[in-house]
mmCIF file of C-alpha atoms and ligand atoms in Angstrom:
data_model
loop_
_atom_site.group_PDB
_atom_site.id
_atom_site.type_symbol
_atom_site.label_atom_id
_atom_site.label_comp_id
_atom_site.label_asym_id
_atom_site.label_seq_id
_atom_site.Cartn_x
_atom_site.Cartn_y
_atom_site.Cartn_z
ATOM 1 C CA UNK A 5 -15.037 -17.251 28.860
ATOM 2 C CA UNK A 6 -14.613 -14.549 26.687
ATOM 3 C CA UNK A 7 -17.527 -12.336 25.720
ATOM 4 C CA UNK A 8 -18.633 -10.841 22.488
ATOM 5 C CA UNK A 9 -21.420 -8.183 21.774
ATOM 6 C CA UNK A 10 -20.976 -8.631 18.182
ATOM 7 C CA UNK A 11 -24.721 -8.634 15.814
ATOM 8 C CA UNK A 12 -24.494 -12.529 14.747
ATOM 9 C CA UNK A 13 -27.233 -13.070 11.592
ATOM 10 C CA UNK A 14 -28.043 -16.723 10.493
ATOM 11 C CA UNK A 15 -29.680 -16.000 7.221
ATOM 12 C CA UNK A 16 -29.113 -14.484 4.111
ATOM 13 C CA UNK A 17 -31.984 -11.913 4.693
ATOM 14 C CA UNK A 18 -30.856 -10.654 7.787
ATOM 15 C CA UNK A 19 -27.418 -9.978 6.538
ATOM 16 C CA UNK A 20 -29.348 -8.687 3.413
ATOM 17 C CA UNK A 21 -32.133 -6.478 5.888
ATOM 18 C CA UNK A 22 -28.236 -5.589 7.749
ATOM 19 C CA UNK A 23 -26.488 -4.402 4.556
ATOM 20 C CA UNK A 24 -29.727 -2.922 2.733
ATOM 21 C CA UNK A 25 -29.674 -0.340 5.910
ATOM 22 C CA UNK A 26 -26.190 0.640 5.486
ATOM 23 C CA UNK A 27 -26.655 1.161 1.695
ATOM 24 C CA UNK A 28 -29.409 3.568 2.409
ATOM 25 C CA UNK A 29 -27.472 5.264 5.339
ATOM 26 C CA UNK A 30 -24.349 6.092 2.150
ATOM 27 C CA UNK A 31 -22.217 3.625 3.892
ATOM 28 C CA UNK A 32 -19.312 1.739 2.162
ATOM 29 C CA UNK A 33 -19.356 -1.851 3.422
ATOM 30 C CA UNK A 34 -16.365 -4.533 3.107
ATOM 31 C CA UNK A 35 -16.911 -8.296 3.285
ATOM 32 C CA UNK A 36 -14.389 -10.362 5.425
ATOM 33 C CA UNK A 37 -15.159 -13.938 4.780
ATOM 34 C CA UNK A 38 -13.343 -17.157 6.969
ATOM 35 C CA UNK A 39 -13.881 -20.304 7.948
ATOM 36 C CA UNK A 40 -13.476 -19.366 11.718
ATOM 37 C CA UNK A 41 -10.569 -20.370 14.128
ATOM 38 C CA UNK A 42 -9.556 -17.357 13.713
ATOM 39 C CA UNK A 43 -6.367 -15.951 14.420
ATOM 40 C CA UNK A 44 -4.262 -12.344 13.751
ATOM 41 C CA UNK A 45 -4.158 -12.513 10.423
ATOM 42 C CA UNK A 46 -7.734 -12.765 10.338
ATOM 43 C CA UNK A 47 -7.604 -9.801 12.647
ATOM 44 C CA UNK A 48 -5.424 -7.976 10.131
ATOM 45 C CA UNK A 49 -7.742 -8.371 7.383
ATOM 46 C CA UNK A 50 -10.709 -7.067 9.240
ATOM 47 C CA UNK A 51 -8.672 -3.621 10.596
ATOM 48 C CA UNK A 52 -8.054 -3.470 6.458
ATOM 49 C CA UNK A 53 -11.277 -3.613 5.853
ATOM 50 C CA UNK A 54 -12.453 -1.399 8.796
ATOM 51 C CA UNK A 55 -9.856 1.283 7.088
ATOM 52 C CA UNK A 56 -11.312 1.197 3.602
ATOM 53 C CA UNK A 57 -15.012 0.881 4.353
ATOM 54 C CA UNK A 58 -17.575 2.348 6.933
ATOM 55 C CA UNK A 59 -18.671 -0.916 8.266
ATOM 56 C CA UNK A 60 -17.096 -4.604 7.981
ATOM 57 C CA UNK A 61 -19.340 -8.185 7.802
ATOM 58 C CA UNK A 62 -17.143 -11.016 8.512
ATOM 59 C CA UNK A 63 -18.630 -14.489 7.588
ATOM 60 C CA UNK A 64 -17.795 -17.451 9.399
ATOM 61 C CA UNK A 65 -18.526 -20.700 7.565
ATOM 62 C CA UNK A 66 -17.076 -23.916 7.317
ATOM 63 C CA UNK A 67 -17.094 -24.487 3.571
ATOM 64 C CA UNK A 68 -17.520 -28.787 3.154
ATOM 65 C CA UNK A 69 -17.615 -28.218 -0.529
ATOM 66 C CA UNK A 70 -13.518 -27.459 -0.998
ATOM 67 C CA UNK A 71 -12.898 -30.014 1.196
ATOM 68 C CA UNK A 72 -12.037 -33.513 0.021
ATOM 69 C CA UNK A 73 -13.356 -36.437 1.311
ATOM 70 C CA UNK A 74 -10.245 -37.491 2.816
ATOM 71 C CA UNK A 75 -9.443 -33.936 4.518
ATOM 72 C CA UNK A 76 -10.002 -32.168 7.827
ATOM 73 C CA UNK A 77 -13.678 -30.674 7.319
ATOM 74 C CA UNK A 78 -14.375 -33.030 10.970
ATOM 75 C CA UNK A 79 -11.861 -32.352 12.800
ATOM 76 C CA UNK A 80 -11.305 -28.515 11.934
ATOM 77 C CA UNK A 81 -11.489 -25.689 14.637
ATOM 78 C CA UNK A 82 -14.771 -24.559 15.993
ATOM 79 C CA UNK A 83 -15.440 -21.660 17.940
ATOM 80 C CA UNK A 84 -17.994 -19.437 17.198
ATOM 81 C CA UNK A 85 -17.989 -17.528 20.747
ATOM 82 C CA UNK A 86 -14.247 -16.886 20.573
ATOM 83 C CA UNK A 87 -14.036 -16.049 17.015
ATOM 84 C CA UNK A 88 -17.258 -13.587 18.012
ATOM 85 C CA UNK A 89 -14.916 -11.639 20.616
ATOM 86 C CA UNK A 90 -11.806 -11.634 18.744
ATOM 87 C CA UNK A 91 -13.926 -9.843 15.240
ATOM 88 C CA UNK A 92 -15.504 -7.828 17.737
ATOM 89 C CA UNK A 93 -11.825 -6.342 19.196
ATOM 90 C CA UNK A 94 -11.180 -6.208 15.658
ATOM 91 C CA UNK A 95 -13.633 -3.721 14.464
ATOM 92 C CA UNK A 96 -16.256 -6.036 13.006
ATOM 93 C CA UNK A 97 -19.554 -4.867 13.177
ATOM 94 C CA UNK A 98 -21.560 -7.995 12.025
ATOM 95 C CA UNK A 99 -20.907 -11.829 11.735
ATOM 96 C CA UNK A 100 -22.459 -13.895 9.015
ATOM 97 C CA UNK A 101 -22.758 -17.290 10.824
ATOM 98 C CA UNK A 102 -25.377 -19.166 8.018
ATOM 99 C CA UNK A 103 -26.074 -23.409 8.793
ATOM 100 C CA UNK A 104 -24.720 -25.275 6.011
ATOM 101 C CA UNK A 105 -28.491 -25.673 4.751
ATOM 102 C CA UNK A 106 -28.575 -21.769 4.805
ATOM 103 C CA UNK A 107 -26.022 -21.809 2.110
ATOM 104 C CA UNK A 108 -26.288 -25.067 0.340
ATOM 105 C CA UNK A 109 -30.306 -25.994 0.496
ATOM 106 C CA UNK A 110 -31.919 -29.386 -0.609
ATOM 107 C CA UNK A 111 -31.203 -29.964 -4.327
ATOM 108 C CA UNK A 112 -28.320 -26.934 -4.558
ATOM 109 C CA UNK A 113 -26.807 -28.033 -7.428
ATOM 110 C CA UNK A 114 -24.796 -25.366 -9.380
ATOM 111 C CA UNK A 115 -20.578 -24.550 -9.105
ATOM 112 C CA UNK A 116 -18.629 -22.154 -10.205
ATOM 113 C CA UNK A 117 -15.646 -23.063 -11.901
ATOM 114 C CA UNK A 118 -13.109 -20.884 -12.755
ATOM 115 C CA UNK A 119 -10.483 -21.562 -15.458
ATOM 116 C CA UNK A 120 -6.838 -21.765 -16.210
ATOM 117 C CA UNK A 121 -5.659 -19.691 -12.947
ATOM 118 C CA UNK A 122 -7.405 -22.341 -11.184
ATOM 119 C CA UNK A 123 -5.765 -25.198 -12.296
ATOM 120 C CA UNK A 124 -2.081 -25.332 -11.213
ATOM 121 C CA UNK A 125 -0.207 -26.025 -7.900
ATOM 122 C CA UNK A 126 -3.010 -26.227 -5.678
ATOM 123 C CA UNK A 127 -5.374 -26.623 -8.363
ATOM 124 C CA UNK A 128 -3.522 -29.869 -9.648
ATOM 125 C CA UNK A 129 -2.702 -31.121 -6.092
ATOM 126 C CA UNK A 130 -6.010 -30.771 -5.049
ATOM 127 C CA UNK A 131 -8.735 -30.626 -7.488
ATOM 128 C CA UNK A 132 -11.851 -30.109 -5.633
ATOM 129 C CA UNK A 133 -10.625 -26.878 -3.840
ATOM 130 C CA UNK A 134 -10.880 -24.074 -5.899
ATOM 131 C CA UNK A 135 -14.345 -25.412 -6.706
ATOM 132 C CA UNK A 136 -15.745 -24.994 -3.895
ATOM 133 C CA UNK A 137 -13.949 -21.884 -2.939
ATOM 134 C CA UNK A 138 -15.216 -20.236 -6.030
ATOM 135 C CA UNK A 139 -18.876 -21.658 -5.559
ATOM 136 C CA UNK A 140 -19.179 -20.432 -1.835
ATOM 137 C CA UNK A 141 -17.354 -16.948 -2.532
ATOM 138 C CA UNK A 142 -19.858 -16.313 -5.238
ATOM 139 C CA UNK A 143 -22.632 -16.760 -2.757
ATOM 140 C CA UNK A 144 -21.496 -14.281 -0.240
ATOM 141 C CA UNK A 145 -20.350 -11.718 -2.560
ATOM 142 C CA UNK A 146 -23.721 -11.780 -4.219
ATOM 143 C CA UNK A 147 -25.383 -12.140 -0.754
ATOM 144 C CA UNK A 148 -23.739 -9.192 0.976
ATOM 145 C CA UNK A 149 -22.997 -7.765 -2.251
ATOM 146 C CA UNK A 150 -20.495 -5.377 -0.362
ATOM 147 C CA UNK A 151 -17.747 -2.797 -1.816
ATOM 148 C CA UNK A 152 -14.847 -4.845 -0.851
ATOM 149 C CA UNK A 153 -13.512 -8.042 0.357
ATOM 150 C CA UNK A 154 -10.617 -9.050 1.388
ATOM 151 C CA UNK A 155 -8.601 -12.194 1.517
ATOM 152 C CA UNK A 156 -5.744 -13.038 3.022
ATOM 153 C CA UNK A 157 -2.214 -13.386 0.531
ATOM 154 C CA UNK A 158 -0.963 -16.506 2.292
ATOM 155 C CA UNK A 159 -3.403 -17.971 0.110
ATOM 156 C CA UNK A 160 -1.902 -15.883 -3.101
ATOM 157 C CA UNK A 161 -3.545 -18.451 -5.808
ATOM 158 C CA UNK A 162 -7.318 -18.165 -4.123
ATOM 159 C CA UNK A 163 -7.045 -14.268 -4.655
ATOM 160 C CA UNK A 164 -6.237 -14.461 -7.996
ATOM 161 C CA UNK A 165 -9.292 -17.163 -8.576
ATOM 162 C CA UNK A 166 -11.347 -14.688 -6.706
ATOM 163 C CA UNK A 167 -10.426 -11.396 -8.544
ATOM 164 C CA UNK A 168 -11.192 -13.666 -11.984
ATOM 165 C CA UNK A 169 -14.668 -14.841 -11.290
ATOM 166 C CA UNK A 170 -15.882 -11.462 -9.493
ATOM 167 C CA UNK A 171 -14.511 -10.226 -13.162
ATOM 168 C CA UNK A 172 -15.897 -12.668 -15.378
ATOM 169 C CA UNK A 173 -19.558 -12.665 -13.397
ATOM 170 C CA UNK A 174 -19.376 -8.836 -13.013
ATOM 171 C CA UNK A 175 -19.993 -9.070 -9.658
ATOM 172 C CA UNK A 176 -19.888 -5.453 -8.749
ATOM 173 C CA UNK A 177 -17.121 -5.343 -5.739
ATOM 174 C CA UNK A 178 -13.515 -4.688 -4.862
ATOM 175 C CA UNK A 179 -11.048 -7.675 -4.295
ATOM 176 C CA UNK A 180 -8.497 -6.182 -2.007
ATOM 177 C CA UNK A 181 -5.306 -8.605 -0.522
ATOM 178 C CA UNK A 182 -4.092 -8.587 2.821
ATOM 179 C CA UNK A 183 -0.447 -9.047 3.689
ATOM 180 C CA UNK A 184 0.293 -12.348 5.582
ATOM 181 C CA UNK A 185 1.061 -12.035 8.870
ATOM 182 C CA UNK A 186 3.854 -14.261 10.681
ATOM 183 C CA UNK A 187 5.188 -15.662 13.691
ATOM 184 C CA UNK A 188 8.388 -14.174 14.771
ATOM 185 C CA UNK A 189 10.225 -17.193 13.086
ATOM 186 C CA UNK A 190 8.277 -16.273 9.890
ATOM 187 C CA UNK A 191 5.860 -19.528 9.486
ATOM 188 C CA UNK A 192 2.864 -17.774 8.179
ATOM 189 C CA UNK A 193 -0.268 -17.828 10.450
ATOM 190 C CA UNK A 194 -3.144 -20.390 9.785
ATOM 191 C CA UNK A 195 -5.866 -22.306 11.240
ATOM 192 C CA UNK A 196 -4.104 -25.400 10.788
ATOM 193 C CA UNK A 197 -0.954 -24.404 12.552
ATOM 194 C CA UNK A 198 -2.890 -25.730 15.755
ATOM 195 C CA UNK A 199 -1.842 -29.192 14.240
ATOM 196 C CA UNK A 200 1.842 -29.113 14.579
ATOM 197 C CA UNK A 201 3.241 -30.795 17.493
ATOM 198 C CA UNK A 202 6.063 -29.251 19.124
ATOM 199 C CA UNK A 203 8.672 -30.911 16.711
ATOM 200 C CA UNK A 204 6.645 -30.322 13.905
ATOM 201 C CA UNK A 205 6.489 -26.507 14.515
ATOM 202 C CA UNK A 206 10.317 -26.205 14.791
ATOM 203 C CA UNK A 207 10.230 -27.565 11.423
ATOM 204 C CA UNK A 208 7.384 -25.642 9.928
ATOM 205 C CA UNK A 209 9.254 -22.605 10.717
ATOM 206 C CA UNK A 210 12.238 -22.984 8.542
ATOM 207 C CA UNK A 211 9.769 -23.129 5.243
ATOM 208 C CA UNK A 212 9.684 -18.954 4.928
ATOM 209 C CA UNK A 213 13.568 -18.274 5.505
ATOM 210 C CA UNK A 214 14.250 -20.922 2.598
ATOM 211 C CA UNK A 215 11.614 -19.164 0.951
ATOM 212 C CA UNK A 216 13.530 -15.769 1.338
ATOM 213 C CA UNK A 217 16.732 -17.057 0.529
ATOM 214 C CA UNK A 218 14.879 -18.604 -3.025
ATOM 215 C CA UNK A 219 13.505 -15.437 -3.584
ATOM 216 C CA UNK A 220 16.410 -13.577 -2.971
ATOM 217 C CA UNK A 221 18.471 -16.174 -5.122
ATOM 218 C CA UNK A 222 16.098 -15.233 -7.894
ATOM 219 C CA UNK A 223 16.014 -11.724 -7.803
ATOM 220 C CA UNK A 224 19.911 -12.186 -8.220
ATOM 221 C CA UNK A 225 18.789 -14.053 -11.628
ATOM 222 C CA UNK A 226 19.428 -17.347 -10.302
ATOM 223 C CA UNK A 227 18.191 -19.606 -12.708
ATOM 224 C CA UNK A 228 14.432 -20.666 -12.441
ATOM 225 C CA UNK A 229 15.220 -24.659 -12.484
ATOM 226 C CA UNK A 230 18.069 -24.520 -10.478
ATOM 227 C CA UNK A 231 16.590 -22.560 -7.835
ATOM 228 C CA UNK A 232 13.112 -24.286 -7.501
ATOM 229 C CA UNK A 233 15.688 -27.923 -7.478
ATOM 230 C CA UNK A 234 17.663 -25.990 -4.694
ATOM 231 C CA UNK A 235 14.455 -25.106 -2.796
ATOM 232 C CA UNK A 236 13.306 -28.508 -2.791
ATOM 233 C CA UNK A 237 16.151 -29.606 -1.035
ATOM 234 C CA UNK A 238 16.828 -27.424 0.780
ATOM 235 C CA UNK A 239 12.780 -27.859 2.195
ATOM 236 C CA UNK A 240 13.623 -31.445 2.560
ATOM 237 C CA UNK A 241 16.894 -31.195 4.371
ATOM 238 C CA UNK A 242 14.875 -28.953 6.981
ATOM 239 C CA UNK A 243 12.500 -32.380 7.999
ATOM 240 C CA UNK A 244 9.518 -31.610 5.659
ATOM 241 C CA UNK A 245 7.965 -35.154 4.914
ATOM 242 C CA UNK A 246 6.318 -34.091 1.368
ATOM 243 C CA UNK A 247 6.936 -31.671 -1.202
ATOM 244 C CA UNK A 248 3.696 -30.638 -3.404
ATOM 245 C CA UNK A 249 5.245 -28.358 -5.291
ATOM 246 C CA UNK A 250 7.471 -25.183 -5.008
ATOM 247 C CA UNK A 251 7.000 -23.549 -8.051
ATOM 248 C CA UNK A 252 8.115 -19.689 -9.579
ATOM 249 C CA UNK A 253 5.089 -18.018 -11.536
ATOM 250 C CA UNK A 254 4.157 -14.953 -13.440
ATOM 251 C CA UNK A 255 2.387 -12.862 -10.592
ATOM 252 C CA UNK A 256 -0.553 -11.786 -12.620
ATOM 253 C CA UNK A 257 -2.014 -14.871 -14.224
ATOM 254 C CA UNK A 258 0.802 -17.559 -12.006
ATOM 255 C CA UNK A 259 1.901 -18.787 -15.648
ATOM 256 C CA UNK A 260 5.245 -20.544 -15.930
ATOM 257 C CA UNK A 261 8.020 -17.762 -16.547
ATOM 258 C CA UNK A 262 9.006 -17.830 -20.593
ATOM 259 C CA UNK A 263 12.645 -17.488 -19.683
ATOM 260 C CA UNK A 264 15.343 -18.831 -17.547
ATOM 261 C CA UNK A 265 15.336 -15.687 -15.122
ATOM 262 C CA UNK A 266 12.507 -14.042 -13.218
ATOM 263 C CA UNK A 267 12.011 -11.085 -15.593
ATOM 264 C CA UNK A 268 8.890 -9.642 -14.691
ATOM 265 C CA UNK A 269 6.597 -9.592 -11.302
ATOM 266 C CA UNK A 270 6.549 -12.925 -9.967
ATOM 267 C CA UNK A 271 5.981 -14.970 -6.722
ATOM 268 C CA UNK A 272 7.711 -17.822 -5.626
ATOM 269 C CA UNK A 273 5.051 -20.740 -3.921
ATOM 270 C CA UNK A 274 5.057 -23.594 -2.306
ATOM 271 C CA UNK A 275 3.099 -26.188 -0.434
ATOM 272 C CA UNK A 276 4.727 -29.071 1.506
ATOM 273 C CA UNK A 277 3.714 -31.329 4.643
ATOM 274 C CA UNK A 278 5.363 -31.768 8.122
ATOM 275 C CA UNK A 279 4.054 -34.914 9.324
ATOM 276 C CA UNK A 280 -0.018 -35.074 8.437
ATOM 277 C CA UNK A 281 -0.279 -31.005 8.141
ATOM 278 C CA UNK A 282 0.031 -29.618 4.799
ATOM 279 C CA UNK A 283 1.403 -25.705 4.665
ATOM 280 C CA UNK A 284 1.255 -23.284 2.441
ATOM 281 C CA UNK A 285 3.461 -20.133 1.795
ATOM 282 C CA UNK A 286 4.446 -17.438 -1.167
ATOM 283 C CA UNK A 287 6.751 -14.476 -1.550
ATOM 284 C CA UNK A 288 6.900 -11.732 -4.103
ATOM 285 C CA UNK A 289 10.045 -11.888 -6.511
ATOM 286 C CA UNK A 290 11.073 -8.852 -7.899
ATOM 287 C CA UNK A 291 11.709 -8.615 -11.651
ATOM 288 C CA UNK A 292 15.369 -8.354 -12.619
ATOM 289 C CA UNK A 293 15.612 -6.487 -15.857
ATOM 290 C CA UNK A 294 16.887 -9.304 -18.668
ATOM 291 C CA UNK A 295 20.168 -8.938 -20.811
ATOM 292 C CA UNK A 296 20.300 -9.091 -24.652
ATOM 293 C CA UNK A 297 21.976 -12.280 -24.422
ATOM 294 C CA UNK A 298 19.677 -13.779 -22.050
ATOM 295 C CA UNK A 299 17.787 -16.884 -23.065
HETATM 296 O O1 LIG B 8 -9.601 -18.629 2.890
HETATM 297 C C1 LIG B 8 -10.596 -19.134 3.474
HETATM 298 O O2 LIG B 8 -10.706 -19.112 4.686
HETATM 299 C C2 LIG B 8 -11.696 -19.792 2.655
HETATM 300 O O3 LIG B 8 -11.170 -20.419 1.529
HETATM 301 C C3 LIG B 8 -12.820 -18.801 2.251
HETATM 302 C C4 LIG B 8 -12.298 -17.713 1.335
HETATM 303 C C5 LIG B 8 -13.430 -18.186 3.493
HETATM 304 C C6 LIG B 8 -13.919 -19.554 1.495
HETATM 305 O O4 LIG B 8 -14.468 -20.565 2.269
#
């Protein structure tokens, strides 16, 4: 059993009691909030915050409002004790563990909905997410209230969802994104992974290098339509069961591009199932400078 000496606080005034101290003491704090089952890329985001701040919270809670009724929110890793150790290693210097009732009392009733950058690919696919995401990451950011907070980039569309509401609410703190980390083969870490039978993983692993060779396509001003079409098959052929979408948007706001070519900062997304687990992944595309004659 592995051990962890790491502070845990249940309620919102002890974290508040926590962080009040380290405002007094001059200290720059950064906010790490998961859902737990954590794994390096977790890791990765708390040494980020550990370089840009003089102390790091982490939260751990299991958010049952961006989960639909039909999703995992049972059945999802728990493990409190072995998350502890592994912030702990990390450079963590407090964990934010709250009850559900903590965070969502008798007769909570308020969301926070955030607009248009919310809505597509998983937005569309799955309606109640973002929701919730932005309702719970509004709490902690106004409960910790911390300089920074960082997020993970495999999950590219939440950022930009978080970086609009901390705007639009003027909620005082830093939105900072962490690069995703991989497995040598490239699938991008996550929670879920742990779902993937053996099979399954062999397939799961293909998704990022026909995600590099789309991206690179692109950046060679493939054509938009033909390479998302080429993608898709290309996702298929590799024994993905589902597509939800692969999709190339404007970086900034994830608009569809205005013209057949990537000509300005965009990433390339994409969400597809191997049997009943549902990944995610993105890559940056480069812009390639358009032609007069381009369309
Ligand atoms: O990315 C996650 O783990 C969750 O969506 C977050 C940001 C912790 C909110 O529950």
């Amino acid at each position: 059993m592995i051990e962890s000496r790491l502070p845990i606080v249940r309620t919102v005034a002890d974290l508040r009691s926590v962080t009040a101290t380290w405002r007094r003491e001059g200290k720059r704090f950064a906010l790490v909030p998961t859902m737990g089952a954590l794994h390096e890329g977790h890791l990765s985001l708390v040494r980020l915050a550990r370089a840009r701040a003089g102390r790091v919270v982490a939260s751990l809670f299991v958010n049952p409002r961006q989960f639909a009724a039909h999703e995992d929110l049972d059945i999802y890793p728990r493990d409190e004790a072995g998350d502890a150790a592994l912030l702990a290693s990390a450079g963590c210097d407090i964990l934010f563990a709250p009850a559900p009732g903590e965070i969502y009392p008798p007769g909570f009733s308020t969301s926070v909905s955030v607009g248009a950058v919310s809505e597509p690919l998983e937005g569309a696919v799955r309606p109640h997410f973002f929701g919730g995401v932005a309702t719970v990451v509004t709490k902690l950011l106004l409960q910790a209230l911390p300089d920074i907070a960082v997020f993970g980039e495999k999950d590219y569309q939440q950022i930009l969802v978080i970086k609009r509401l901390a705007r639009d609410l003027d909620i005082p703190v830093e939105i900072i994104g962490g690069e995703t980390v991989r497995e040598a083969d490239g699938l991008a870490m996550s929670s879920r992974n742990a779902y993937l039978a053996p099979a399954e993983r062999a397939i799961a692993g293909r998704l990022n290098a026909i995600l590099r060779e789309g991206a690179l396509a692109l950046e060679r001003r493939r054509p938009i339509e033909t390479a998302e079409a080429e993608l898709k098959q290309h996702i298929v052929a590799a024994g993905f069961s589902k597509i939800d979408y692969v999709s190339v948007r404007d970086a900034e706001d994830l608009t569809p591009l205005p013209h057949a070519t990537v000509d300005r900062p965009a990433r390339l997304l994409a969400a597809a199932w191997v049997g009943a687990t549902r990944l995610i992944d993105n890559l940056p595309v480069m812009a390639t400078p358009r032609a007069v004659n381009d369309v």
